[in-house]
mmCIF file of C-alpha atoms in Angstrom:
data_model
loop_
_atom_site.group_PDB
_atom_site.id
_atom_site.type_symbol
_atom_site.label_atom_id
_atom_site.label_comp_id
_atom_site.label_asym_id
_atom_site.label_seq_id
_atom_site.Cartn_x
_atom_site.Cartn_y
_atom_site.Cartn_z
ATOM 1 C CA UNK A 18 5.330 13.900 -27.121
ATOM 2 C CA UNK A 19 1.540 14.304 -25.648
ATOM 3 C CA UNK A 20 -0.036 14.645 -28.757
ATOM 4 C CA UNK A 21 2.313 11.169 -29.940
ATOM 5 C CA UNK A 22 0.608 9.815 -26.688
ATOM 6 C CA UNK A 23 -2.718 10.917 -26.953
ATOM 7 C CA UNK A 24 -3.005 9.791 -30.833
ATOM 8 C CA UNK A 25 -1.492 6.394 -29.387
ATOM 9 C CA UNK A 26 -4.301 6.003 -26.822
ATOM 10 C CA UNK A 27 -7.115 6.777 -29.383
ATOM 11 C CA UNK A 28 -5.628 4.516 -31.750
ATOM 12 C CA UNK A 29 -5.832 1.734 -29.008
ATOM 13 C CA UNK A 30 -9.729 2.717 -27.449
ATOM 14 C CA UNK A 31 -10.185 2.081 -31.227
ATOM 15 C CA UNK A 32 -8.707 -0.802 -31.669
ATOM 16 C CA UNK A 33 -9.128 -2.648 -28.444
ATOM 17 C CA UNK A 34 -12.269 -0.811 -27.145
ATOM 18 C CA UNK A 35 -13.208 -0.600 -23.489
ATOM 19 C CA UNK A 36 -11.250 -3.394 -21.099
ATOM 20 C CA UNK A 37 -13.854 -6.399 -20.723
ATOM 21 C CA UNK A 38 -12.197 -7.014 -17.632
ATOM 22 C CA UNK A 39 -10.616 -5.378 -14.515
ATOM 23 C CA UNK A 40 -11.325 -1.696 -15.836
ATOM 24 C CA UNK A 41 -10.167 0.381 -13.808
ATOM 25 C CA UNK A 42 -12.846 2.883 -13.398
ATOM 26 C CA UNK A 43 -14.802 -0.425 -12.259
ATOM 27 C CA UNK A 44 -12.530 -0.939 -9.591
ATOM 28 C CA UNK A 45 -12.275 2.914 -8.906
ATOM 29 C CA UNK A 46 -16.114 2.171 -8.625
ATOM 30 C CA UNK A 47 -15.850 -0.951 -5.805
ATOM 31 C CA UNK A 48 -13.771 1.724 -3.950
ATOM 32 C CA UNK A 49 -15.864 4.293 -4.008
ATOM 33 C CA UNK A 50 -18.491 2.689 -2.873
ATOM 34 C CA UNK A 51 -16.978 1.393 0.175
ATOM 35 C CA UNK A 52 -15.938 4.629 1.301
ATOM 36 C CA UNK A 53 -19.342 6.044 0.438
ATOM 37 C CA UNK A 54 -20.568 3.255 2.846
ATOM 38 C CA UNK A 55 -18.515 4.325 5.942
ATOM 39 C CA UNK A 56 -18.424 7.457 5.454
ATOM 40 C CA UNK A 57 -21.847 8.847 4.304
ATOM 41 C CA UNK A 58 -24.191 11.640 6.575
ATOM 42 C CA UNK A 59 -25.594 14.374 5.223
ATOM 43 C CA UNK A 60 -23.077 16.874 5.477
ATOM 44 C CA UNK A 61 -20.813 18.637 2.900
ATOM 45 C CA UNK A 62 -17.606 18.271 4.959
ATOM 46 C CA UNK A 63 -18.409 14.602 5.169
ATOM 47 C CA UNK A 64 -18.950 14.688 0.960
ATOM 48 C CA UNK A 65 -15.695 16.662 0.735
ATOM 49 C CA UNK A 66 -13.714 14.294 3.197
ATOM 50 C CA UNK A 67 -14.547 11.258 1.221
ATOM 51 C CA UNK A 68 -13.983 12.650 -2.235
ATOM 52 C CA UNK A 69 -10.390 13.052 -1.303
ATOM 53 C CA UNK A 70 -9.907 9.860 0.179
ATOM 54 C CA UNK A 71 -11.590 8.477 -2.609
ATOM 55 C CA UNK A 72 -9.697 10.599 -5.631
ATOM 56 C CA UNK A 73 -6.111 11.911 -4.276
ATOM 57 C CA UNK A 74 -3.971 8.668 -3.041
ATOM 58 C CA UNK A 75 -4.694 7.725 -6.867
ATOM 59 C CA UNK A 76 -3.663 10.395 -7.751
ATOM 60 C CA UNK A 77 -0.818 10.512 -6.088
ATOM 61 C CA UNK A 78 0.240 7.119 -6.951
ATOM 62 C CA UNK A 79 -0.517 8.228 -10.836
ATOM 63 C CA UNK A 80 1.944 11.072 -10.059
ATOM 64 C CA UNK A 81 4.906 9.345 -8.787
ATOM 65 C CA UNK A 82 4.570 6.330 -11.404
ATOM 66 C CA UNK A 83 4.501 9.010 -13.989
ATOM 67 C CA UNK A 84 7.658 10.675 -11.949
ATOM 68 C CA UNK A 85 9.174 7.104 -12.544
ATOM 69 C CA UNK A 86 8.818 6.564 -15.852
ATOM 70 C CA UNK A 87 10.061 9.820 -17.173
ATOM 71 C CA UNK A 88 13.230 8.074 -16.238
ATOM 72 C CA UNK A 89 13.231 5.230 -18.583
ATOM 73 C CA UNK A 90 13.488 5.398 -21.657
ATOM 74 C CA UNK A 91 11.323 7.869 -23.647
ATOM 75 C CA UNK A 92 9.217 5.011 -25.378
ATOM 76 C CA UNK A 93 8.603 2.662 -22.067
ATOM 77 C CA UNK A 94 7.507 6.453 -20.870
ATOM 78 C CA UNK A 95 5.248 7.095 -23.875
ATOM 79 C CA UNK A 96 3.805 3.684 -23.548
ATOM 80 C CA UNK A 97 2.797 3.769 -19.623
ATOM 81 C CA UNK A 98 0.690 7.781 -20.269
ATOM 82 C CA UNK A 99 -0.882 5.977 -23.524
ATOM 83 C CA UNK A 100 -2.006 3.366 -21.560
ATOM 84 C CA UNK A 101 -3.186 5.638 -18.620
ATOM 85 C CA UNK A 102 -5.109 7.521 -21.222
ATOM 86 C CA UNK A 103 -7.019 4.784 -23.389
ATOM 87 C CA UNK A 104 -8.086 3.758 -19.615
ATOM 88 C CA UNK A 105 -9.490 6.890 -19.497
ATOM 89 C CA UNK A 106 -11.440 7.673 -22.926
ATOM 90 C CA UNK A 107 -14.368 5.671 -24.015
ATOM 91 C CA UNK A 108 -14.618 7.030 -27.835
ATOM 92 C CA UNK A 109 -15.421 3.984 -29.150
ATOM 93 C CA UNK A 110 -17.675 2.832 -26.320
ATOM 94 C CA UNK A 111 -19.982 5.628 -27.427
ATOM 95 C CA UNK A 112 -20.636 3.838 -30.460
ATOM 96 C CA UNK A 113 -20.554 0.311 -28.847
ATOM 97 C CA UNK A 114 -23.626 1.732 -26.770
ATOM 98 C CA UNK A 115 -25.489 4.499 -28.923
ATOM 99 C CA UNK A 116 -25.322 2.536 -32.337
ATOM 100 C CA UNK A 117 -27.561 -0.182 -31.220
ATOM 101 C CA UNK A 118 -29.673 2.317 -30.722
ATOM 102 C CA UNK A 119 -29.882 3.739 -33.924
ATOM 103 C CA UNK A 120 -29.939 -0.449 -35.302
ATOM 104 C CA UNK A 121 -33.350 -1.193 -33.635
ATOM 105 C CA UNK A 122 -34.982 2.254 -34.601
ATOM 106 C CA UNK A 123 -33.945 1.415 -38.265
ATOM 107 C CA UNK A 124 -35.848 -1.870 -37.866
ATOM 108 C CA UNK A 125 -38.938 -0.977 -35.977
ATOM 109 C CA UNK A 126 -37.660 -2.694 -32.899
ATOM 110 C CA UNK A 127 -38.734 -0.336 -30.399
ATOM 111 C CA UNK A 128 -38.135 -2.928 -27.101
ATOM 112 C CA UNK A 129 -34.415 -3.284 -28.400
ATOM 113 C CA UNK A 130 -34.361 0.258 -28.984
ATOM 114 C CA UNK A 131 -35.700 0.904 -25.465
ATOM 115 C CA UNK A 132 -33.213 -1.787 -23.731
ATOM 116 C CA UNK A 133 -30.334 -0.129 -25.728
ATOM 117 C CA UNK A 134 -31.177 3.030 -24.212
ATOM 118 C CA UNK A 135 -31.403 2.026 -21.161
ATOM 119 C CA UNK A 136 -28.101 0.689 -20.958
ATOM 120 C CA UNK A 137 -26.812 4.410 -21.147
ATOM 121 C CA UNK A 138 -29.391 7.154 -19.747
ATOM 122 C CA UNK A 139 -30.978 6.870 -16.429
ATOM 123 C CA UNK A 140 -34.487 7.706 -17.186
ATOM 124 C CA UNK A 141 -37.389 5.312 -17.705
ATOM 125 C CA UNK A 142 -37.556 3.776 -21.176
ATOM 126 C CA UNK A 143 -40.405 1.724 -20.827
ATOM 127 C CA UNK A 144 -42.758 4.264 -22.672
ATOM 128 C CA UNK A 145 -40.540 6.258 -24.928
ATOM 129 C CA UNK A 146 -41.075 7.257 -28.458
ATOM 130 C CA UNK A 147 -39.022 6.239 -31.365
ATOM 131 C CA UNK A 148 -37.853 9.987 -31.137
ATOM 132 C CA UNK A 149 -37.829 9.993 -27.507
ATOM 133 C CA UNK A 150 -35.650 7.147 -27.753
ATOM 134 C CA UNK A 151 -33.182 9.088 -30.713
ATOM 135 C CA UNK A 152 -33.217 11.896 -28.513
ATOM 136 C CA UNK A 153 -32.068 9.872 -25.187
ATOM 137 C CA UNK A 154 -29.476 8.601 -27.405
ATOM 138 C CA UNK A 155 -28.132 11.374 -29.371
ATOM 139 C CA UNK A 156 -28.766 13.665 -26.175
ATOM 140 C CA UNK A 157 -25.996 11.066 -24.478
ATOM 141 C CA UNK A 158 -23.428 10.779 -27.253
ATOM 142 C CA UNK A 159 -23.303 14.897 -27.482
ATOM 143 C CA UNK A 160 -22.838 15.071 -23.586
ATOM 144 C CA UNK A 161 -20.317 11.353 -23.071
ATOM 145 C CA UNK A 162 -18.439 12.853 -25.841
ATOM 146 C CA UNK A 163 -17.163 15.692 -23.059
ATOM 147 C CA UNK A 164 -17.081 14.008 -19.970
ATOM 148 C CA UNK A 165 -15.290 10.416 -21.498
ATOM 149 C CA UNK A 166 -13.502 11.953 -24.488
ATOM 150 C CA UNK A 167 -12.181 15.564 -24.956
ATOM 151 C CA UNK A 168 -12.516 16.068 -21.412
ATOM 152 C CA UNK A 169 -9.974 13.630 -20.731
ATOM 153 C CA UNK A 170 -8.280 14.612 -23.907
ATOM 154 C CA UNK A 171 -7.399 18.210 -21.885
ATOM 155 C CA UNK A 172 -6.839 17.668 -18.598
ATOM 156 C CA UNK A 173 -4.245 14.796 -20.373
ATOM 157 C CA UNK A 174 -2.482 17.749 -22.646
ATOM 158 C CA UNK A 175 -2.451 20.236 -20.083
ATOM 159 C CA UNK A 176 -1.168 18.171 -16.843
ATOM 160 C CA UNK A 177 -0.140 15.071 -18.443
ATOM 161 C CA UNK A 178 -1.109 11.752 -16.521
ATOM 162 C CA UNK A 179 -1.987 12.882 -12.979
ATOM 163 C CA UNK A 180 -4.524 15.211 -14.604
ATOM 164 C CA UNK A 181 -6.119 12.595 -16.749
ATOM 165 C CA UNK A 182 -6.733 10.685 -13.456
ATOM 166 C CA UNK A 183 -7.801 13.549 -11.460
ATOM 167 C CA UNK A 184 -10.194 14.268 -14.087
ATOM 168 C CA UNK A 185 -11.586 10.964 -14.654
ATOM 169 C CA UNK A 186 -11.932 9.667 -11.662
ATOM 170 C CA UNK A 187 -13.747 12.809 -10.500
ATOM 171 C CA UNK A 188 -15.861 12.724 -13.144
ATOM 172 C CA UNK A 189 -16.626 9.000 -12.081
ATOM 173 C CA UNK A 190 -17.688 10.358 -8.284
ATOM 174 C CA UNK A 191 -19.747 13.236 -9.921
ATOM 175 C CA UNK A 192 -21.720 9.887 -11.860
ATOM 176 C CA UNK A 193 -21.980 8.211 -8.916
ATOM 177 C CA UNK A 194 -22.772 10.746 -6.044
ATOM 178 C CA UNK A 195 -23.889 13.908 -7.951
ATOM 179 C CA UNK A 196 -27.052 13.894 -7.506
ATOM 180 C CA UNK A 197 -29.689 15.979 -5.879
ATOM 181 C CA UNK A 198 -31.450 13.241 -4.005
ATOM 182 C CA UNK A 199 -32.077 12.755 -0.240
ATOM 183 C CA UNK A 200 -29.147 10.903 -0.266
ATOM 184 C CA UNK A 201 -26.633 12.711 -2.144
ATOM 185 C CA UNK A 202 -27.918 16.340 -2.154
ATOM 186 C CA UNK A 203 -25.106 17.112 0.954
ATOM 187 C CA UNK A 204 -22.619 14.285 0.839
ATOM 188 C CA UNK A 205 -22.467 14.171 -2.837
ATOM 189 C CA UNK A 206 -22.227 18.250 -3.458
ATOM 190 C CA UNK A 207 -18.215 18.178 -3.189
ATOM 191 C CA UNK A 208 -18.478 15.674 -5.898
ATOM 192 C CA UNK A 209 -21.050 17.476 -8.088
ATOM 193 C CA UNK A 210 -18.931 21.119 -7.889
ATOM 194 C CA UNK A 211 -15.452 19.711 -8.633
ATOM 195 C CA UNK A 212 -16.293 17.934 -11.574
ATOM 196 C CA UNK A 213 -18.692 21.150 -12.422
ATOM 197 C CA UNK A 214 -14.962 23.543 -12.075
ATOM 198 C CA UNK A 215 -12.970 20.499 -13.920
ATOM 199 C CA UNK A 216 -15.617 20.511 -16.549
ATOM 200 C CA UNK A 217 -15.758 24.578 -16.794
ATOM 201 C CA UNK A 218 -12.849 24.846 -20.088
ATOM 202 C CA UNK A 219 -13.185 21.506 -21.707
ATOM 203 C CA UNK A 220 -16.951 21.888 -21.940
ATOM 204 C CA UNK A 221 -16.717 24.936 -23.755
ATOM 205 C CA UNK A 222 -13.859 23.672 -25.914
ATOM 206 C CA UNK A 223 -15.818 20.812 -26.765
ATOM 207 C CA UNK A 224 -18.880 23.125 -27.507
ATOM 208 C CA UNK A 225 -17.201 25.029 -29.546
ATOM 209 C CA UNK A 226 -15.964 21.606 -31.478
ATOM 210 C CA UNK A 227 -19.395 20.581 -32.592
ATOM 211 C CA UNK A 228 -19.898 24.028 -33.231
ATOM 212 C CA UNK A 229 -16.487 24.022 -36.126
ATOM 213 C CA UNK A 230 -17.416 20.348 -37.049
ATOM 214 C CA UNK A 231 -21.323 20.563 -37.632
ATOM 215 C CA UNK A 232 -23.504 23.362 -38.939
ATOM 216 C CA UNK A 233 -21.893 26.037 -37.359
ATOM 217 C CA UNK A 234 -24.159 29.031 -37.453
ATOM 218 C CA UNK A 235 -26.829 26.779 -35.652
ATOM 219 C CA UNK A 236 -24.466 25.787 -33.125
ATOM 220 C CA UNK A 237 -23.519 28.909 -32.080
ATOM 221 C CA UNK A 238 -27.214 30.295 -31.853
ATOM 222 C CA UNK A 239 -28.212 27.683 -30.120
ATOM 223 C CA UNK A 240 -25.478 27.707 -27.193
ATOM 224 C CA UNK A 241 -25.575 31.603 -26.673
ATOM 225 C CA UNK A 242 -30.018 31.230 -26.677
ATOM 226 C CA UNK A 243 -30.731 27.816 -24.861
ATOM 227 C CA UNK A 244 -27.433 26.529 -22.587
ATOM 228 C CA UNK A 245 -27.834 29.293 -19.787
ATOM 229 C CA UNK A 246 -31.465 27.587 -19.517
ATOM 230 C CA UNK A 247 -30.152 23.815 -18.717
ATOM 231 C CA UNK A 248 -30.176 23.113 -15.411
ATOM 232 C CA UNK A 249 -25.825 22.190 -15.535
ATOM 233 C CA UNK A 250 -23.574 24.865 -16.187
ATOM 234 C CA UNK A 251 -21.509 22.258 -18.491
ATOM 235 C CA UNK A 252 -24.000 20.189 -20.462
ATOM 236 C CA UNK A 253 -25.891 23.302 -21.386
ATOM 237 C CA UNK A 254 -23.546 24.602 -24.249
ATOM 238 C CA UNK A 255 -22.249 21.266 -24.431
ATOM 239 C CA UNK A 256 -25.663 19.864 -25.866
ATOM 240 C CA UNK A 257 -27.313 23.119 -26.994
ATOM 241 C CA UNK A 258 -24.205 23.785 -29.284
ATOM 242 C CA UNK A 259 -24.228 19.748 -30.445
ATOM 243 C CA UNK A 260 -27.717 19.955 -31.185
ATOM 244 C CA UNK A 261 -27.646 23.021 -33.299
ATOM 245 C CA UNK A 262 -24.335 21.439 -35.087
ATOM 246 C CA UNK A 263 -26.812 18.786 -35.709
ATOM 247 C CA UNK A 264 -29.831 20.621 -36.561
ATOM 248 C CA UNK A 265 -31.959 18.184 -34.884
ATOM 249 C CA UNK A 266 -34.261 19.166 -31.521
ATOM 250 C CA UNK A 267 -33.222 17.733 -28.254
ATOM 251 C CA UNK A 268 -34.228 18.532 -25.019
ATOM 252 C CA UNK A 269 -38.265 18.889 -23.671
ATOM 253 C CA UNK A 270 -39.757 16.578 -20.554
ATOM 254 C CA UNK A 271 -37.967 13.061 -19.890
ATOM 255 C CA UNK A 272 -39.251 10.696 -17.632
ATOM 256 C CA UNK A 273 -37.383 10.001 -14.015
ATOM 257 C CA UNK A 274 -37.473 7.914 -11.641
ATOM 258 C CA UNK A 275 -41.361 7.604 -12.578
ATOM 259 C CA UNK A 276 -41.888 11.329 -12.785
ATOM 260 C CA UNK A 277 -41.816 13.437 -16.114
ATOM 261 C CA UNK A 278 -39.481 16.128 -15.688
ATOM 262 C CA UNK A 279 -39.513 19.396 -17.513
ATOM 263 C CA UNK A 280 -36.273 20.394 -19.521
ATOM 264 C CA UNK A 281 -36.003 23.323 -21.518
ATOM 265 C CA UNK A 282 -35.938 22.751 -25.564
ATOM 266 C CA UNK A 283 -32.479 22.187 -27.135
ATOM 267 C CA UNK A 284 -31.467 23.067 -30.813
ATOM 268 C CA UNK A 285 -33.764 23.446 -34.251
ATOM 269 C CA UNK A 286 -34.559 21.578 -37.277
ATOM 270 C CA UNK A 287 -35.661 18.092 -37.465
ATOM 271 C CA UNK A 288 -36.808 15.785 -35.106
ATOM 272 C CA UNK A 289 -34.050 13.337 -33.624
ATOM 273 C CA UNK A 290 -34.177 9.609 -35.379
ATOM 274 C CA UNK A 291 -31.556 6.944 -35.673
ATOM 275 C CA UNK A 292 -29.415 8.539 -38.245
ATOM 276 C CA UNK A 293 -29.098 11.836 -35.686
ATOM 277 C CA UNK A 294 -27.856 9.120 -33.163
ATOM 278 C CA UNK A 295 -25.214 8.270 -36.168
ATOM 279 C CA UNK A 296 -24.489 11.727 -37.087
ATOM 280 C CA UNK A 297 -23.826 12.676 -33.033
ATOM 281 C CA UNK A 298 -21.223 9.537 -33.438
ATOM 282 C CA UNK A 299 -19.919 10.856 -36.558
ATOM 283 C CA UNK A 300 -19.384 14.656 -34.840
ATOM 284 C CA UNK A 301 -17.405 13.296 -31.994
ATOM 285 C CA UNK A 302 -15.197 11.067 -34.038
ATOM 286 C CA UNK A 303 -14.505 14.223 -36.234
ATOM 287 C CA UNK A 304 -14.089 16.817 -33.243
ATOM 288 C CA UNK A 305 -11.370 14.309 -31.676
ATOM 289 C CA UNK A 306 -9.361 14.599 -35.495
ATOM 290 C CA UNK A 307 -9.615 17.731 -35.108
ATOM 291 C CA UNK A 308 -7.985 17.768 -31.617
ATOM 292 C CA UNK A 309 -5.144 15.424 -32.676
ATOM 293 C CA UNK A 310 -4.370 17.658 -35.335
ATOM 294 C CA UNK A 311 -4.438 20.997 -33.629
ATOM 295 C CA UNK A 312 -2.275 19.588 -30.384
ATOM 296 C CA UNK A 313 0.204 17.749 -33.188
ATOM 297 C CA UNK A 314 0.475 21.349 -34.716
ATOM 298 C CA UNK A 315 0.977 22.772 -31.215
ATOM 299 C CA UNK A 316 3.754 20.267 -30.285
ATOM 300 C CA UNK A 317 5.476 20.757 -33.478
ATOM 301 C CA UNK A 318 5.465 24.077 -33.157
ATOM 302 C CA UNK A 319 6.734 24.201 -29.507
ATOM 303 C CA UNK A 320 9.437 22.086 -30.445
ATOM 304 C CA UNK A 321 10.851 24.203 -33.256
ATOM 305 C CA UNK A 322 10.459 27.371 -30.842
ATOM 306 C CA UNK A 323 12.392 25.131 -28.210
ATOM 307 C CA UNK A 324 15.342 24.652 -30.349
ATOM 308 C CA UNK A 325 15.240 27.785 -32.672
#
């Protein structure tokens, strides 16, 4: 039945898109941040304490809901995990953000471009190339397409709903306190290495996606020369292996916070432009076919073991 569910909840993020209101990972958010607001020092225990209280009573309550609806009817049960799980994905809202994008660069409209991009990266726009721009974009497709879609997609498959919540709401802390400011270098560690270990498999499985879906020989070059030199364990083959699929260069010096940081060169060919961002799209949309089919096959098969 999870691959019934999970091709149920892709069919809806398709359909319906992203919630316009009361999302849940917005309210996850509010929550969050309140806790972050009482309970913040600069101490790892402290990061650790609050990531609980922040992540497991939902989980818990995802847990025994689940518990509860295995015991209705198998369709009413079906209906509450694909729900759970199109709350969780954001396939389409990678193309909601990124093809904009791709839009202005096709017409020259480089301040679009640059307010498109800066709806989804968190590095200054304001003086950005038209390639810098396609890079930012495709750069954020390749890596969105593990963290809000085949990330989710496992953790769902493997532990059902309480893993797709564990997972997602993790990965939601790890956006909102991983980083290695003053701030959030202690507190926000707990945060950073759970969703790092929760990341570990469906990073590489997602990897090795672009890798079957795009030019594959490029891919795998790529991830086993360039991803130990990215600065996260998980985005490394996760964007060196979608840029080789892609054959377009990503990577090099981004601006932050007013300050050009270096980054170490990621894939080979051409340089990025709008119809890479479009291509990245296409790559993920394939990749996650390709996951519905192989966990269908799975299921099928398991079932015919079951009763053989």
């Amino acid at each position: 039945m999870a691959a019934a569910v999970a091709i149920a909840a892709v069919a809806l993020d398709a359909v319906l898109g992203e919630p316009r209101r009361a999302h849940p990972l917005v309210a996850f958010g509010r929550w969050a941040g309140w806790i972050e607001r009482h309970l913040h020092a600069g101490c790892r225990l402290r990061g650790l304490l609050a990531w609980s209280l922040a992540v497991l009573p939902w989980v818990g309550v995802a847990w025994a809901l689940d518990a509860f609806a295995r015991q209705l009817p198998t369709w009413l049960s079906a209906a509450y995990a694909a729900l759970v799980l199109y709350a969780a994905i954001g396939l389409r809202s990678l193309g909601d953000h990124a093809r904009p994008v791709a839009d202005a660069l096709d017409a020259g409209d480089l301040d679009a471009a640059r307010a498109a991009v800066g709806r989804i990266v968190s590095r200054d726009t304001g003086a950005l190339s038209s390639g810098q721009l396609a890079a930012a974009a495709t750069e954020s497709v390749l890596e969105n397409g593990c963290d809000a879609v085949f990330g989710a997609l496992f953790w769902f498959l493997l532990l059902g709903v309480p893993g797709v919540v564990l997972y997602r709401l993790a990965n939601t802390l790890d956006a909102m306190w991983g980083y290695r400011t003053p701030r959030f270098a202690r507190f926000g560690w707990a945060a950073a290495r759970i969703d790092d270990a929760l990341n570990l498999l469906p990073a590489r499985l997602t990897a090795a996606t672009y890798a079957l879906c795009g030019h594959t020989a490029s891919a795998w070059h790529c991830w086993r020369r360039q991803a130990g030199a990215w600065d996260s364990p998980n985005a490394g083959p996760v964007m060196a292996a979608g840029a080789g699929a892609l054959r377009t260069c990503l990577g090099g010096p981004a601006p932050y916070h007013g300050r050009w940081k270096a980054r170490p060169p990621l894939g080979e060919g051409q340089p990025p432009d709008a119809i890479a961002v479009r291509r990245a799209l296409v790559l993920v949309r394939n990749g996650v076919v390709v996951w519905l089919a192989v966990a269908s096959v799975a299921t099928f098969a398991l079932e015919a073991w079951r009763h053989a």
